[in-house]
Amino acid sequence: MVKLVFLGPPGAGKGTQASLIADIYKVPHISTGDILRSNVAEKSPLGIKAKDYMDKGDLVPDQLILDMVKERLENPNAQNGWILDGFPRTVTQAEEFFKKYESEGEEAKSSSSFHVINLQVPDDVLVARLLSRKREDDQEETIRNRLQVYYQQTQPLIEFYQAREQLIIIDGNNPIETVTNAIKQEVDKIT
């Protein structure tokens, strides 16, 4: 069973790789952004709560995001595996998410309950990739700042997964197909 969390800085290609790997293993690619938008659009109880925060310009609290993810993972199409993209983003979210698996029985307590794919790409390559999108908000200084914020927020998360022997580091500075094959080789070892 394939259960993966994808990590990587902006421009690393995690969305692309998560979609490709989800297709290969026939599991859903679950983006927290999509879950949030879907819940708000459907006016679900969780979506209504989230919209209240969003309308005020506040961040949606960790617990609310966690509840949405848990609810999504209970869908029938996620029972044989899943790929999470954009969650957990913080150690607090990761600890709560990990507890979910600890509460599901002894087998789930092992670090093999899910693994984390961390795509690593040099900053200069990330900046070039993001600048090539030609979006208005993608200025080099802004991009470099976003990367610094990402590393500051993610380093504790990487250490959290390393301590649990869940982290798989992939060189994302290769052609898409090469990265996909590298991920597939690692996934095949753990499934």
PDB file of C-alpha atoms in Angstrom:
ATOM      1  CA  MET A   1       0.000   0.000   0.000  1.00  0.00           C
ATOM      2  CA  VAL A   2       1.375   3.377  -1.048  1.00  0.00           C
ATOM      3  CA  LYS A   3       1.001   6.146   1.559  1.00  0.00           C
ATOM      4  CA  LEU A   4       3.251   9.102   0.837  1.00  0.00           C
ATOM      5  CA  VAL A   5       3.681  12.700   1.916  1.00  0.00           C
ATOM      6  CA  PHE A   6       5.457  14.931  -0.618  1.00  0.00           C
ATOM      7  CA  LEU A   7       7.749  17.718   0.610  1.00  0.00           C
ATOM      8  CA  GLY A   8       9.781  20.155  -1.389  1.00  0.00           C
ATOM      9  CA  PRO A   9      10.368  23.864  -1.802  1.00  0.00           C
ATOM     10  CA  PRO A  10       8.377  25.957  -4.289  1.00  0.00           C
ATOM     11  CA  GLY A  11       9.437  24.959  -7.804  1.00  0.00           C
ATOM     12  CA  ALA A  12      10.789  21.522  -6.829  1.00  0.00           C
ATOM     13  CA  GLY A  13       8.075  19.775  -8.844  1.00  0.00           C
ATOM     14  CA  LYS A  14       6.270  18.064  -5.979  1.00  0.00           C
ATOM     15  CA  GLY A  15       2.805  18.626  -7.475  1.00  0.00           C
ATOM     16  CA  THR A  16       3.923  17.200 -10.813  1.00  0.00           C
ATOM     17  CA  GLN A  17       5.643  14.220  -9.206  1.00  0.00           C
ATOM     18  CA  ALA A  18       2.778  13.564  -6.773  1.00  0.00           C
ATOM     19  CA  SER A  19       0.345  13.405  -9.725  1.00  0.00           C
ATOM     20  CA  LEU A  20       2.595  11.097 -11.745  1.00  0.00           C
ATOM     21  CA  ILE A  21       3.244   8.737  -8.816  1.00  0.00           C
ATOM     22  CA  ALA A  22      -0.475   8.722  -7.932  1.00  0.00           C
ATOM     23  CA  ASP A  23      -1.254   7.628 -11.512  1.00  0.00           C
ATOM     24  CA  ILE A  24       1.379   4.875 -11.418  1.00  0.00           C
ATOM     25  CA  TYR A  25       0.112   3.380  -8.153  1.00  0.00           C
ATOM     26  CA  LYS A  26      -3.599   4.167  -8.774  1.00  0.00           C
ATOM     27  CA  VAL A  27      -4.031   6.140  -5.537  1.00  0.00           C
ATOM     28  CA  PRO A  28      -5.490   9.635  -5.087  1.00  0.00           C
ATOM     29  CA  HIS A  29      -3.238  12.695  -5.144  1.00  0.00           C
ATOM     30  CA  ILE A  30      -4.608  14.758  -2.288  1.00  0.00           C
ATOM     31  CA  SER A  31      -3.738  18.449  -2.116  1.00  0.00           C
ATOM     32  CA  THR A  32      -4.706  20.302   1.045  1.00  0.00           C
ATOM     33  CA  GLY A  33      -5.408  23.390  -1.044  1.00  0.00           C
ATOM     34  CA  ASP A  34      -7.906  21.377  -3.118  1.00  0.00           C
ATOM     35  CA  ILE A  35      -9.495  19.908   0.044  1.00  0.00           C
ATOM     36  CA  LEU A  36      -9.895  23.375   1.537  1.00  0.00           C
ATOM     37  CA  ARG A  37     -11.397  24.865  -1.641  1.00  0.00           C
ATOM     38  CA  SER A  38     -13.706  21.858  -2.054  1.00  0.00           C
ATOM     39  CA  ASN A  39     -14.997  22.041   1.536  1.00  0.00           C
ATOM     40  CA  VAL A  40     -15.631  25.780   1.221  1.00  0.00           C
ATOM     41  CA  ALA A  41     -17.387  25.375  -2.174  1.00  0.00           C
ATOM     42  CA  GLU A  42     -19.553  22.522  -0.860  1.00  0.00           C
ATOM     43  CA  LYS A  43     -20.345  24.536   2.286  1.00  0.00           C
ATOM     44  CA  SER A  44     -19.540  21.493   4.405  1.00  0.00           C
ATOM     45  CA  PRO A  45     -19.468  22.049   8.192  1.00  0.00           C
ATOM     46  CA  LEU A  46     -15.658  22.137   8.071  1.00  0.00           C
ATOM     47  CA  GLY A  47     -15.729  24.395   5.008  1.00  0.00           C
ATOM     48  CA  ILE A  48     -18.025  26.886   6.730  1.00  0.00           C
ATOM     49  CA  LYS A  49     -15.636  27.065   9.702  1.00  0.00           C
ATOM     50  CA  ALA A  50     -12.629  27.473   7.372  1.00  0.00           C
ATOM     51  CA  LYS A  51     -14.359  30.219   5.371  1.00  0.00           C
ATOM     52  CA  ASP A  52     -14.912  32.228   8.560  1.00  0.00           C
ATOM     53  CA  TYR A  53     -11.137  32.290   9.131  1.00  0.00           C
ATOM     54  CA  MET A  54     -10.344  32.946   5.472  1.00  0.00           C
ATOM     55  CA  ASP A  55     -12.843  35.826   5.234  1.00  0.00           C
ATOM     56  CA  LYS A  56     -11.080  37.516   8.156  1.00  0.00           C
ATOM     57  CA  GLY A  57      -7.705  37.016   6.472  1.00  0.00           C
ATOM     58  CA  ASP A  58      -6.624  34.568   9.184  1.00  0.00           C
ATOM     59  CA  LEU A  59      -4.824  31.288   8.648  1.00  0.00           C
ATOM     60  CA  VAL A  60      -7.037  28.223   8.899  1.00  0.00           C
ATOM     61  CA  PRO A  61      -6.058  26.538  12.207  1.00  0.00           C
ATOM     62  CA  ASP A  62      -4.011  23.319  12.143  1.00  0.00           C
ATOM     63  CA  GLN A  63      -6.779  21.280  13.760  1.00  0.00           C
ATOM     64  CA  LEU A  64      -9.328  22.307  11.132  1.00  0.00           C
ATOM     65  CA  ILE A  65      -6.951  21.381   8.290  1.00  0.00           C
ATOM     66  CA  LEU A  66      -6.179  18.094  10.065  1.00  0.00           C
ATOM     67  CA  ASP A  67      -9.900  17.333  10.381  1.00  0.00           C
ATOM     68  CA  MET A  68     -10.393  17.978   6.657  1.00  0.00           C
ATOM     69  CA  VAL A  69      -7.475  15.720   5.740  1.00  0.00           C
ATOM     70  CA  LYS A  70      -8.676  12.949   8.062  1.00  0.00           C
ATOM     71  CA  GLU A  71     -12.165  13.177   6.554  1.00  0.00           C
ATOM     72  CA  ARG A  72     -10.719  13.019   3.013  1.00  0.00           C
ATOM     73  CA  LEU A  73      -8.584   9.971   3.883  1.00  0.00           C
ATOM     74  CA  GLU A  74     -11.734   8.164   5.018  1.00  0.00           C
ATOM     75  CA  ASN A  75     -13.132   8.301   1.452  1.00  0.00           C
ATOM     76  CA  PRO A  76     -13.365   4.871  -0.192  1.00  0.00           C
ATOM     77  CA  ASN A  77     -10.848   5.788  -2.928  1.00  0.00           C
ATOM     78  CA  ALA A  78      -8.159   6.456  -0.288  1.00  0.00           C
ATOM     79  CA  GLN A  79      -8.473   3.089   1.473  1.00  0.00           C
ATOM     80  CA  ASN A  80      -5.738   1.459  -0.618  1.00  0.00           C
ATOM     81  CA  GLY A  81      -3.282   4.325  -0.302  1.00  0.00           C
ATOM     82  CA  TRP A  82      -2.818   8.013  -1.003  1.00  0.00           C
ATOM     83  CA  ILE A  83      -0.346  10.778  -1.729  1.00  0.00           C
ATOM     84  CA  LEU A  84      -0.531  13.978   0.318  1.00  0.00           C
ATOM     85  CA  ASP A  85       0.772  17.191  -1.211  1.00  0.00           C
ATOM     86  CA  GLY A  86       1.006  20.281   0.998  1.00  0.00           C
ATOM     87  CA  PHE A  87       0.310  18.571   4.302  1.00  0.00           C
ATOM     88  CA  PRO A  88       1.597  18.342   6.976  1.00  0.00           C
ATOM     89  CA  ARG A  89       3.307  21.727   6.788  1.00  0.00           C
ATOM     90  CA  THR A  90       4.343  22.023  10.425  1.00  0.00           C
ATOM     91  CA  VAL A  91       5.689  19.707  13.118  1.00  0.00           C
ATOM     92  CA  THR A  92       2.447  20.223  15.051  1.00  0.00           C
ATOM     93  CA  GLN A  93       0.423  19.018  12.063  1.00  0.00           C
ATOM     94  CA  ALA A  94       2.843  16.110  11.545  1.00  0.00           C
ATOM     95  CA  GLU A  95       2.620  15.034  15.198  1.00  0.00           C
ATOM     96  CA  GLU A  96      -1.178  15.085  15.086  1.00  0.00           C
ATOM     97  CA  PHE A  97      -1.194  13.243  11.773  1.00  0.00           C
ATOM     98  CA  PHE A  98       1.246  10.648  13.145  1.00  0.00           C
ATOM     99  CA  LYS A  99      -1.017  10.142  16.192  1.00  0.00           C
ATOM    100  CA  LYS A 100      -3.854   9.237  13.826  1.00  0.00           C
ATOM    101  CA  TYR A 101      -1.822   6.274  12.639  1.00  0.00           C
ATOM    102  CA  GLU A 102      -0.692   5.312  16.125  1.00  0.00           C
ATOM    103  CA  SER A 103      -4.333   5.093  17.159  1.00  0.00           C
ATOM    104  CA  GLU A 104      -5.159   2.680  14.343  1.00  0.00           C
ATOM    105  CA  GLY A 105      -3.315  -0.292  15.815  1.00  0.00           C
ATOM    106  CA  GLU A 106       0.112  -1.786  16.379  1.00  0.00           C
ATOM    107  CA  GLU A 107       0.932  -2.345  12.715  1.00  0.00           C
ATOM    108  CA  ALA A 108       0.358   1.318  12.017  1.00  0.00           C
ATOM    109  CA  LYS A 109       2.759   2.377  14.771  1.00  0.00           C
ATOM    110  CA  SER A 110       5.704   1.274  12.687  1.00  0.00           C
ATOM    111  CA  SER A 111       7.393   3.978  10.678  1.00  0.00           C
ATOM    112  CA  SER A 112       6.288   2.134   7.544  1.00  0.00           C
ATOM    113  CA  SER A 113       2.703   3.402   7.930  1.00  0.00           C
ATOM    114  CA  PHE A 114       3.633   6.221   5.548  1.00  0.00           C
ATOM    115  CA  HIS A 115       6.810   7.679   4.070  1.00  0.00           C
ATOM    116  CA  VAL A 116       7.877  11.174   3.102  1.00  0.00           C
ATOM    117  CA  ILE A 117       9.392  12.025  -0.279  1.00  0.00           C
ATOM    118  CA  ASN A 118      11.551  15.146   0.016  1.00  0.00           C
ATOM    119  CA  LEU A 119      12.515  16.618  -3.357  1.00  0.00           C
ATOM    120  CA  GLN A 120      15.770  18.535  -3.147  1.00  0.00           C
ATOM    121  CA  VAL A 121      16.717  21.067  -5.827  1.00  0.00           C
ATOM    122  CA  PRO A 122      19.439  23.769  -5.638  1.00  0.00           C
ATOM    123  CA  ASP A 123      18.097  27.259  -4.951  1.00  0.00           C
ATOM    124  CA  ASP A 124      19.433  28.718  -8.214  1.00  0.00           C
ATOM    125  CA  VAL A 125      17.527  26.063 -10.182  1.00  0.00           C
ATOM    126  CA  LEU A 126      14.352  26.713  -8.161  1.00  0.00           C
ATOM    127  CA  VAL A 127      14.634  30.457  -8.775  1.00  0.00           C
ATOM    128  CA  ALA A 128      15.119  29.900 -12.524  1.00  0.00           C
ATOM    129  CA  ARG A 129      12.131  27.520 -12.663  1.00  0.00           C
ATOM    130  CA  LEU A 130       9.880  29.929 -10.791  1.00  0.00           C
ATOM    131  CA  LEU A 131      10.987  32.960 -12.826  1.00  0.00           C
ATOM    132  CA  SER A 132      10.204  31.042 -16.031  1.00  0.00           C
ATOM    133  CA  ARG A 133       6.513  30.854 -14.973  1.00  0.00           C
ATOM    134  CA  LYS A 134       6.388  34.616 -15.561  1.00  0.00           C
ATOM    135  CA  ARG A 135       3.881  35.258 -12.809  1.00  0.00           C
ATOM    136  CA  GLU A 136       3.592  38.805 -11.509  1.00  0.00           C
ATOM    137  CA  ASP A 137       4.448  37.803  -7.933  1.00  0.00           C
ATOM    138  CA  ASP A 138       7.471  35.759  -8.997  1.00  0.00           C
ATOM    139  CA  GLN A 139      10.289  38.294  -8.671  1.00  0.00           C
ATOM    140  CA  GLU A 140      13.733  36.926  -7.779  1.00  0.00           C
ATOM    141  CA  GLU A 141      13.917  38.677  -4.406  1.00  0.00           C
ATOM    142  CA  THR A 142      10.424  37.477  -3.484  1.00  0.00           C
ATOM    143  CA  ILE A 143      11.227  33.926  -4.583  1.00  0.00           C
ATOM    144  CA  ARG A 144      14.443  33.820  -2.558  1.00  0.00           C
ATOM    145  CA  ASN A 145      12.563  35.106   0.484  1.00  0.00           C
ATOM    146  CA  ARG A 146       9.856  32.430   0.035  1.00  0.00           C
ATOM    147  CA  LEU A 147      12.582  29.784  -0.152  1.00  0.00           C
ATOM    148  CA  GLN A 148      14.166  31.030   3.102  1.00  0.00           C
ATOM    149  CA  VAL A 149      10.799  30.955   4.857  1.00  0.00           C
ATOM    150  CA  TYR A 150      10.155  27.466   3.477  1.00  0.00           C
ATOM    151  CA  TYR A 151      13.511  26.159   4.789  1.00  0.00           C
ATOM    152  CA  GLN A 152      13.008  27.748   8.214  1.00  0.00           C
ATOM    153  CA  GLN A 153       9.554  26.198   8.542  1.00  0.00           C
ATOM    154  CA  THR A 154      10.439  22.839   7.001  1.00  0.00           C
ATOM    155  CA  GLN A 155      13.774  21.992   8.646  1.00  0.00           C
ATOM    156  CA  PRO A 156      12.102  20.916  11.921  1.00  0.00           C
ATOM    157  CA  LEU A 157       9.636  18.845   9.873  1.00  0.00           C
ATOM    158  CA  ILE A 158      12.474  17.127   8.006  1.00  0.00           C
ATOM    159  CA  GLU A 159      14.164  16.344  11.334  1.00  0.00           C
ATOM    160  CA  PHE A 160      10.828  14.993  12.672  1.00  0.00           C
ATOM    161  CA  TYR A 161      10.545  12.536   9.759  1.00  0.00           C
ATOM    162  CA  GLN A 162      14.245  11.605   9.858  1.00  0.00           C
ATOM    163  CA  ALA A 163      13.930  10.680  13.537  1.00  0.00           C
ATOM    164  CA  ARG A 164      11.065   8.347  12.623  1.00  0.00           C
ATOM    165  CA  GLU A 165      12.966   6.869   9.648  1.00  0.00           C
ATOM    166  CA  GLN A 166      10.216   7.966   7.269  1.00  0.00           C
ATOM    167  CA  LEU A 167      12.209  10.393   5.102  1.00  0.00           C
ATOM    168  CA  ILE A 168      13.292   9.539   1.545  1.00  0.00           C
ATOM    169  CA  ILE A 169      15.436  12.201  -0.134  1.00  0.00           C
ATOM    170  CA  ILE A 170      15.182  12.455  -3.923  1.00  0.00           C
ATOM    171  CA  ASP A 171      17.335  14.630  -6.197  1.00  0.00           C
ATOM    172  CA  GLY A 172      14.727  16.745  -7.960  1.00  0.00           C
ATOM    173  CA  ASN A 173      17.305  18.455 -10.185  1.00  0.00           C
ATOM    174  CA  ASN A 174      16.800  16.049 -13.072  1.00  0.00           C
ATOM    175  CA  PRO A 175      14.373  15.618 -15.958  1.00  0.00           C
ATOM    176  CA  ILE A 176      10.816  14.823 -14.807  1.00  0.00           C
ATOM    177  CA  GLU A 177      10.992  11.196 -15.960  1.00  0.00           C
ATOM    178  CA  THR A 178      14.298  10.603 -14.131  1.00  0.00           C
ATOM    179  CA  VAL A 179      12.852  11.989 -10.889  1.00  0.00           C
ATOM    180  CA  THR A 180       9.687   9.902 -11.303  1.00  0.00           C
ATOM    181  CA  ASN A 181      11.777   6.743 -11.828  1.00  0.00           C
ATOM    182  CA  ALA A 182      13.901   7.514  -8.747  1.00  0.00           C
ATOM    183  CA  ILE A 183      10.774   7.945  -6.622  1.00  0.00           C
ATOM    184  CA  LYS A 184       9.243   4.753  -8.047  1.00  0.00           C
ATOM    185  CA  GLN A 185      12.397   2.769  -7.185  1.00  0.00           C
ATOM    186  CA  GLU A 186      12.251   4.004  -3.591  1.00  0.00           C
ATOM    187  CA  VAL A 187       8.510   3.356  -3.292  1.00  0.00           C
ATOM    188  CA  ASP A 188       8.900  -0.162  -4.655  1.00  0.00           C
ATOM    189  CA  LYS A 189      11.454  -0.874  -1.902  1.00  0.00           C
ATOM    190  CA  ILE A 190       9.016   0.074   0.873  1.00  0.00           C
ATOM    191  CA  THR A 191       5.798  -1.461  -0.448  1.00  0.00           C
TER     192      THR A 191
END
